[in-house]
Coordinates of C-alpha atoms in Angstrom, one line a residue:
X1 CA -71.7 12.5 7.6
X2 CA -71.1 9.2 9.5
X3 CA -70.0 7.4 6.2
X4 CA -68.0 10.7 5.4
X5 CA -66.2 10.2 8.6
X6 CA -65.5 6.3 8.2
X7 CA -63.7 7.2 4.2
X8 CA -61.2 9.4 5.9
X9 CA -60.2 7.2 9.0
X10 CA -59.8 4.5 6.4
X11 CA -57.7 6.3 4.2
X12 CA -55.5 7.4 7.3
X13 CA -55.3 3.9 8.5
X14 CA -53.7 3.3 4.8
X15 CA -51.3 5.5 5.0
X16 CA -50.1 4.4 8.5
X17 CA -50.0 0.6 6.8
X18 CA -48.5 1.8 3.6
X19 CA -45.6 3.8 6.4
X20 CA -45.0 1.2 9.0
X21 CA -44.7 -1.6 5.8
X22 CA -43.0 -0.4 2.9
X23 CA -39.2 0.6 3.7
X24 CA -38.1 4.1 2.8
X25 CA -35.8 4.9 -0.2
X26 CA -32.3 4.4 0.5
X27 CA -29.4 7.1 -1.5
X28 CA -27.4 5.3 -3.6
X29 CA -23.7 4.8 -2.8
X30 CA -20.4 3.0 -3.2
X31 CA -17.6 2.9 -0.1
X32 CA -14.7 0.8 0.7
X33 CA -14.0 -0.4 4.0
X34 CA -10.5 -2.1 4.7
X35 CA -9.2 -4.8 7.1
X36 CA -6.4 -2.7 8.4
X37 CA -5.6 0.8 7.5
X38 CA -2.1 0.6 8.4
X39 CA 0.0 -1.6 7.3
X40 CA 3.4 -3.3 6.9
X41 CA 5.2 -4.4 4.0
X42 CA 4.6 -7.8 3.1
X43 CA 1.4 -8.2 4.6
X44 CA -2.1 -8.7 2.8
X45 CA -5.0 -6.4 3.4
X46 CA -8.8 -7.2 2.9
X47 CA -10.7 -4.4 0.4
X48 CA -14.4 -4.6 0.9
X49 CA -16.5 -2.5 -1.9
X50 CA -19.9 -1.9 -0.5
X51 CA -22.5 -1.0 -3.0
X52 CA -25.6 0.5 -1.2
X53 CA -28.9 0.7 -3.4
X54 CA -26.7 0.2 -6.8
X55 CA -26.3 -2.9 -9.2
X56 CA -23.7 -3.5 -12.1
X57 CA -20.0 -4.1 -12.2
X58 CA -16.9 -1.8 -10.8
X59 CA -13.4 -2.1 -12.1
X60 CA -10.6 -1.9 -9.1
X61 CA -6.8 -0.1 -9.2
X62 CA -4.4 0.0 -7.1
X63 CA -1.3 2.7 -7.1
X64 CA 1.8 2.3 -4.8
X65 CA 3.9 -0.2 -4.6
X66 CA 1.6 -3.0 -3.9
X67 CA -1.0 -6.1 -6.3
X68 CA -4.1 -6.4 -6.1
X69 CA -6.0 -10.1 -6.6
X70 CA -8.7 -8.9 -8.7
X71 CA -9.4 -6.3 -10.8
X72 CA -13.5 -5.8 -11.0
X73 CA -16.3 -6.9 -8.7
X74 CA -20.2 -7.6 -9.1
X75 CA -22.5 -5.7 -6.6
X76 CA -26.2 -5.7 -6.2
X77 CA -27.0 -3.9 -3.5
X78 CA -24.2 -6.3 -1.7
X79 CA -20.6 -6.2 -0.9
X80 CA -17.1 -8.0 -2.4
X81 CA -14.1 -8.6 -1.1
X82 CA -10.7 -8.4 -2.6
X83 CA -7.4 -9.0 -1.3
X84 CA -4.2 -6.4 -1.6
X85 CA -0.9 -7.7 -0.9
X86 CA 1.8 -4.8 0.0
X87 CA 5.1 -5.3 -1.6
X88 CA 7.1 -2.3 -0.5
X89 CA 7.4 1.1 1.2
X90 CA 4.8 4.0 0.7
X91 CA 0.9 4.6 1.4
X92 CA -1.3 2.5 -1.0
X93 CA -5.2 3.8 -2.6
X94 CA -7.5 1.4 -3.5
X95 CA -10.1 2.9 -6.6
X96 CA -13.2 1.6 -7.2
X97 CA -15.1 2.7 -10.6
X98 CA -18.4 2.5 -11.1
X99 CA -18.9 0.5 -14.9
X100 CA -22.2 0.1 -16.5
X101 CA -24.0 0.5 -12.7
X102 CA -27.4 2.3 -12.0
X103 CA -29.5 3.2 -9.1
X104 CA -31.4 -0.1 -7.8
X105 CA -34.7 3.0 -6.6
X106 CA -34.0 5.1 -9.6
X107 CA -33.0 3.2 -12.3
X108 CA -30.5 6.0 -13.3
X109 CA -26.8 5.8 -14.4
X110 CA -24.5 6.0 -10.8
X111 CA -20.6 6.7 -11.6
X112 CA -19.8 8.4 -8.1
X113 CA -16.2 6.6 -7.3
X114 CA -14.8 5.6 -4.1
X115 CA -11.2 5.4 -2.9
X116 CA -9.3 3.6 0.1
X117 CA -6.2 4.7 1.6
X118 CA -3.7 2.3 3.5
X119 CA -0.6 3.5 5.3
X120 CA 2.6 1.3 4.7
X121 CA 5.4 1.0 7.6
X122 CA 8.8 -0.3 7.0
X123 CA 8.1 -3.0 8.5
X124 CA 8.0 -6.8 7.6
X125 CA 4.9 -9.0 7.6
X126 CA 5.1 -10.1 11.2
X127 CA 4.9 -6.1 12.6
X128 CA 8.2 -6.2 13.8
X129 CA 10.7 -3.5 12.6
X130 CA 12.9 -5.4 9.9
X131 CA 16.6 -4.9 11.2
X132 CA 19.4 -3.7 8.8
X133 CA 21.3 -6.7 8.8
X134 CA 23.1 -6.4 5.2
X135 CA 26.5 -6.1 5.0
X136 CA 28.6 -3.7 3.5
X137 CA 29.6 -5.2 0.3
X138 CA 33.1 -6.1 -0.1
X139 CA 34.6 -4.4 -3.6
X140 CA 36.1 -7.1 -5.8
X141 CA 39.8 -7.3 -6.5
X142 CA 39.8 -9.2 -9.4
X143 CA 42.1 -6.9 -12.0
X144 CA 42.0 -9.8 -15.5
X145 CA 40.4 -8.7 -19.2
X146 CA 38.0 -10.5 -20.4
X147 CA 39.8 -9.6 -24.2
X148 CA 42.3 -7.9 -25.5
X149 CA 43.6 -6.6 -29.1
X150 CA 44.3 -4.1 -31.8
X151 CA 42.8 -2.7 -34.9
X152 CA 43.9 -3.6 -37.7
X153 CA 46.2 -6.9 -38.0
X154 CA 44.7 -8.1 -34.6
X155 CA 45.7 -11.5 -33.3
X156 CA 44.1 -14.5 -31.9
X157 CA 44.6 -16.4 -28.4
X158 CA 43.8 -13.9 -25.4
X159 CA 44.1 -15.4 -22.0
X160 CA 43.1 -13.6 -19.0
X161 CA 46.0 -15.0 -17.3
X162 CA 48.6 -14.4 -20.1
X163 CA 50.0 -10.7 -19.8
X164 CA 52.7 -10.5 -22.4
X165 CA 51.6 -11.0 -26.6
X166 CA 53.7 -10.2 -29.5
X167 CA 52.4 -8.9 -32.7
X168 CA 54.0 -8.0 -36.2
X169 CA 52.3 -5.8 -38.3
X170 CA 53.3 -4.4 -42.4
X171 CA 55.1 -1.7 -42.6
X172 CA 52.3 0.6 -44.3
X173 CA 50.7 0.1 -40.5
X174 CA 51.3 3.2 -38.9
X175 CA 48.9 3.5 -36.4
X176 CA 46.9 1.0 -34.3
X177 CA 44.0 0.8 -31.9
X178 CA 44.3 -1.2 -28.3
X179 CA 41.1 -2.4 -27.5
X180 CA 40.3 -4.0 -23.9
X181 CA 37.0 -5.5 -22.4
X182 CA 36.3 -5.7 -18.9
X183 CA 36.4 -8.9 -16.8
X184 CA 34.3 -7.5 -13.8
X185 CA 32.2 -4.3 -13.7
X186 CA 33.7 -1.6 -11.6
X187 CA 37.1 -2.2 -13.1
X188 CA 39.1 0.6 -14.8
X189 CA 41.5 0.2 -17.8
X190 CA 44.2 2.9 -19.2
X191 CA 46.7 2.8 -21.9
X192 CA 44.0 1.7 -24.7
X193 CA 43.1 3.9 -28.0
X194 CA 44.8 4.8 -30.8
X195 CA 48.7 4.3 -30.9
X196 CA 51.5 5.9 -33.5
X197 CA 53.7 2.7 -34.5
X198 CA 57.4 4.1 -35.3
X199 CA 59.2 1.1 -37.5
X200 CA 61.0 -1.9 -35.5
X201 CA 60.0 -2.4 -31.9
X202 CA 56.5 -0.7 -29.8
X203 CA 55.9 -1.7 -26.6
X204 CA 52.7 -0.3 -24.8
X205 CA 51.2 -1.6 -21.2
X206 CA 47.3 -2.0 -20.8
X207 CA 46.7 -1.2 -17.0
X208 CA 43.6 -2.5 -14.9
X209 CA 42.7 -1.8 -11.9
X210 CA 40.1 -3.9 -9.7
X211 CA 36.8 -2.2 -8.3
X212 CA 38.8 -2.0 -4.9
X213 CA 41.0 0.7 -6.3
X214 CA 44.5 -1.2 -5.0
X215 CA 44.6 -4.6 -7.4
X216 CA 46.0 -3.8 -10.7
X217 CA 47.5 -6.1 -13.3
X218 CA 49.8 -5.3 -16.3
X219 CA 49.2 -6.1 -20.1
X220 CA 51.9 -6.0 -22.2
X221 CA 51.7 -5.5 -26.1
X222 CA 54.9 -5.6 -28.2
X223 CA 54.6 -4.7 -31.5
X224 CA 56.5 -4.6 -34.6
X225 CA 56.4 -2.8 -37.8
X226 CA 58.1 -4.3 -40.7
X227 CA 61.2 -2.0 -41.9
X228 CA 60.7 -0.7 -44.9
X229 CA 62.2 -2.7 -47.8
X230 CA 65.4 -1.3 -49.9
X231 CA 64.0 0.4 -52.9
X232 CA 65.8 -1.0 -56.1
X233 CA 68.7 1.0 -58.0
X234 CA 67.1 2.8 -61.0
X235 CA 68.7 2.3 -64.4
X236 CA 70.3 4.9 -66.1
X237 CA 68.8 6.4 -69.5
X238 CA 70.9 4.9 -71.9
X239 CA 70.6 1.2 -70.1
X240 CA 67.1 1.3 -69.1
X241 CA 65.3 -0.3 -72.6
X242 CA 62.7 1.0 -74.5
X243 CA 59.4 -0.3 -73.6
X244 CA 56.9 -1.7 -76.0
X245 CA 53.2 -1.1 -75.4
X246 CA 51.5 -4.5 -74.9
X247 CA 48.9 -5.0 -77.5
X248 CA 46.4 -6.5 -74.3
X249 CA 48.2 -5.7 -71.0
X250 CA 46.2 -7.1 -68.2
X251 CA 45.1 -4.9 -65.4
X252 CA 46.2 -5.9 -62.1
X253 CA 43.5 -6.4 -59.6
X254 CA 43.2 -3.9 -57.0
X255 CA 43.9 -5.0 -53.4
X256 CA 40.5 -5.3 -51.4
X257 CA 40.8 -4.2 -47.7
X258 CA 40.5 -6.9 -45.1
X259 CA 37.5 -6.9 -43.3
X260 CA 33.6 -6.5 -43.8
X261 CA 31.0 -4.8 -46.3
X262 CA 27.8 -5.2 -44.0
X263 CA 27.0 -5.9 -40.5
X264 CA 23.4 -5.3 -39.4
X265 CA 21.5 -6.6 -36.9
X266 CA 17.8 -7.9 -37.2
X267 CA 15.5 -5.0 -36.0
X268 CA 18.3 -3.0 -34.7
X269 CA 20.1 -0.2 -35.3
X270 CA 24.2 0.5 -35.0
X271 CA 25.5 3.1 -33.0
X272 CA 27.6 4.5 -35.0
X273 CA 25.9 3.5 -38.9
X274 CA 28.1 1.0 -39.8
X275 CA 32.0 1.5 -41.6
X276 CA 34.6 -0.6 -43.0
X277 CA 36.7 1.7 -40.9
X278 CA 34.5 1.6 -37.8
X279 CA 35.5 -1.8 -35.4
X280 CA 33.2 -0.7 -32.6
X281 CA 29.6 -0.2 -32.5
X282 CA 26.7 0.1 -29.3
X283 CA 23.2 -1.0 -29.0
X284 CA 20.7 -1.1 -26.6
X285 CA 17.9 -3.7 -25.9
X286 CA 15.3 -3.4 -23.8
X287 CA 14.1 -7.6 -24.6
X288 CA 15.2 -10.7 -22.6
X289 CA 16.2 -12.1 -25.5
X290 CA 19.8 -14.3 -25.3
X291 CA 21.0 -14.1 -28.7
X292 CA 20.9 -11.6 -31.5
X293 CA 20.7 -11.7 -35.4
X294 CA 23.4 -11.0 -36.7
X295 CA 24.6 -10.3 -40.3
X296 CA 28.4 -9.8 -41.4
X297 CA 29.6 -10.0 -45.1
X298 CA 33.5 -10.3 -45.7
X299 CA 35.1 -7.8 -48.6
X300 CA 36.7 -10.9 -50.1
X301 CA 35.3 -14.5 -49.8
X302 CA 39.0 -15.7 -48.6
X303 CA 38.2 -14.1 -45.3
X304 CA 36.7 -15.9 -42.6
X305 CA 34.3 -14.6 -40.0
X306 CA 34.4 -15.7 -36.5
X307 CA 31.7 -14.4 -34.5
X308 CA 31.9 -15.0 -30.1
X309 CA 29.8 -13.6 -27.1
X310 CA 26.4 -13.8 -28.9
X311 CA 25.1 -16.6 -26.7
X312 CA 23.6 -16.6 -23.6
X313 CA 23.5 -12.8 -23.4
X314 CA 22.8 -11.9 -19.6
X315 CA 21.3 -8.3 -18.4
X316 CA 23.8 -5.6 -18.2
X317 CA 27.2 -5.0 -20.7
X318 CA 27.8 -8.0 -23.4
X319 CA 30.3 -7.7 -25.9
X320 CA 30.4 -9.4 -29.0
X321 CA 33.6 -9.9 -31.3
X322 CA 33.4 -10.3 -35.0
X323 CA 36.6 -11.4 -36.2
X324 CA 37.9 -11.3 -40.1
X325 CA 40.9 -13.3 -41.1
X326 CA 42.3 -13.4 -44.3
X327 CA 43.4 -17.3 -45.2
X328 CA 46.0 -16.3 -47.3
X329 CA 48.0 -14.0 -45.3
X330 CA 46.5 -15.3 -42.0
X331 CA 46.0 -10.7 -40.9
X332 CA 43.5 -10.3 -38.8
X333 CA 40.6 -7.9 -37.5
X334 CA 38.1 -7.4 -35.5
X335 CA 35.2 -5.7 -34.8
X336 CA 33.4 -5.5 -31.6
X337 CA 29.4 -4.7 -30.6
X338 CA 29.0 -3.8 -26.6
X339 CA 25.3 -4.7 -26.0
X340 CA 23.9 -2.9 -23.3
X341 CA 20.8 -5.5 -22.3
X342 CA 18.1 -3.5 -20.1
X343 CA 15.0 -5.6 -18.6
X344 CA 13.0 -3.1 -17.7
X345 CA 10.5 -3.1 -14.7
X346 CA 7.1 -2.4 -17.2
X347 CA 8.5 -5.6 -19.1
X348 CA 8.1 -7.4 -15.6
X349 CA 5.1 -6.0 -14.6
X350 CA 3.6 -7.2 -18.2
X351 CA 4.7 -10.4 -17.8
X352 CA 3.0 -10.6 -14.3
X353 CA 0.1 -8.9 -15.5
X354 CA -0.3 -12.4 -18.5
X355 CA 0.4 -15.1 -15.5
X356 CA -2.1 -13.2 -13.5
X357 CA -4.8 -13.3 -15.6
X358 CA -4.2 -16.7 -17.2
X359 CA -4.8 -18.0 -13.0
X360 CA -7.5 -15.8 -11.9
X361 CA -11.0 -15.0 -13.7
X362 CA -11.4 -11.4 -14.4
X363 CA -15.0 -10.6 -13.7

């Protein structure tokens, strides 16, 4: 009975050891804790993932307006600590995934994610209220083209400062097109399109007016069409002598129109498909690129193609001129692209996302 007695108080005494020395089983969990939970734009918060009783990696986000410096952690059963820096306006969250981690007591997949929130004031890095100190912007008065012509017959030496040009046209011209470029956003031009050319003397005025609404300048186009030339008396019946078929009479070589058979641009597409009879054509692109591709084939190898404005193209309207003379005859015309270049914000973000990762090792 004694030795019955002395098992069980031995095996209690166990138990109280086993109690006092071995810790108890902790839950698994994942939490972020943050260094300030307001902040203000411009300043840079400290994200700490804790990782409570799990091991393996987690991948980190960020949504709002705002960078993060890394974008996974290591935990085992420990903490990390990344840094968020606010760029603008609006409430930030912080996500941390659970990848490829398990329960350090279990041994069992954990993917439970956590998130943390940080409110965003106006304000600047320092805490104080940024004051509105910008200026209203003063609308420019500047009222000069940046070019100037017509289509067809178009001629060559546009200055910005010259107001007046002369132009003679053939009399089978009877109708023209006035084309104008901008010198300044905001501007407005009238008196371009398509003009009805009555023979002799045409005078037509190219108004622009400045951003400002007030400044304007004039353009003045005289043109003239050729009279027509005196048709030649016809001979009578009895004078006019009989003609003899020619045993080989040679053909006479139809007339080819001045200007060009293809234009194209590598990788992009003309708005409208392209036309002898089309001069002006749009495209979009979405690349910081600072000169295009470009094709242009002449209908006769007389002409000569000038092509200006496809260098250094900056963000925003470009327009670039294609002009086709004909050597002999020295006519002239042109054909214009407008480039519309467009550097999106994802392109930015890409090429922030490729210098951040070439300086900072992604776990």
């Amino acid at each position: 009975m004694n030795r019955v007695k002395k098992s069980l108080i031995l095996l209690l005494a166990m138990i109280l050891i086993i109690s006092i020395f071995i810790p108890k089983s902790i839950a698994a969990s994942l939490s972020i804790s943050l260094s300030k939970p307001i902040a203000n734009v411009g300043d840079t918060v400290n994200v700490t993932i804790n990782g409570s009783g799990i091991a393996g990696k987690i991948s980190l986000s960020v949504t709002g307006n705002a960078t993060i410096s890394q974008n996974s952690v290591w935990v085992d059963n420990s903490s990390a600590t990344v840094n968020v820096k606010i760029n603008g306006t609006g409430n930030v969250t912080v996500t941390a995934t659970p990848v490829d981690v398990s329960d350090s007591i279990t041994a069992q997949p954990f993917s439970t994610p956590a998130t943390g929130t940080i409110t965003v004031n106006n304000n600047s890095g320092n805490g104080q209220q940024t004051p509105n100190t910008q200026k209203p912007q003063t609308k420019s008065n500047v009222a000069t083209l940046s070019n100037l012509g017509i289509r067809p017959n178009d001629f060559k030496g546009f200055k910005s400062s010259q107001t007046s040009y002369s132009v003679e046209v053939p009399n089978n011209v009877e109708t023209i097109e006035i084309y104008a470029s901008k010198g300044q956003s905001g501007q407005t031009i009238s008196g371009i399109g398509k003009k009805n050319l009555k023979e002799g003397t045409n005078n037509f005025n190219v108004v622009v007016t400045a951003e400002d609404g007030k400044t304007q300048k004039t353009y003045t186009l005289k043109i003239t069409r050729k009279q027509e030339s005196e048709k030649p008396e016809e001979e009578t019946p009895e004078e006019k002598p009989e003609q003899q078929p020619e045993e080989n009479p040679e053909e006479e070589t139809p007339q080819k129109i001045l200007g060009l058979t293809e234009l194209k641009i590598e990788g992009i597409e003309l708005t409208p498909k392209f036309r002898t009879d089309i001069y002006e054509y749009k495209i979009e692109i979405n690349e910081d690129i600072e000169k295009l591709d470009i094709s242009a084939l002449a209908e006769n190898t007389n002409y000569n193609i000038e092509i200006t404005g496809n260098d250094n193209l900056q963000e925003g309207e470009n327009v670039i001129t294609i002009i086709v003379k004909d050597e002999k005859t020295e006519d002239i015309i042109t054909y214009q692209i407008i480039v519309n270049k467009v550097i999106s914000t994802n392109n930015s973000n890409k090429n922030n996302f490729k210098e951040f990762i070439l300086n900072n090792k992604i776990i």
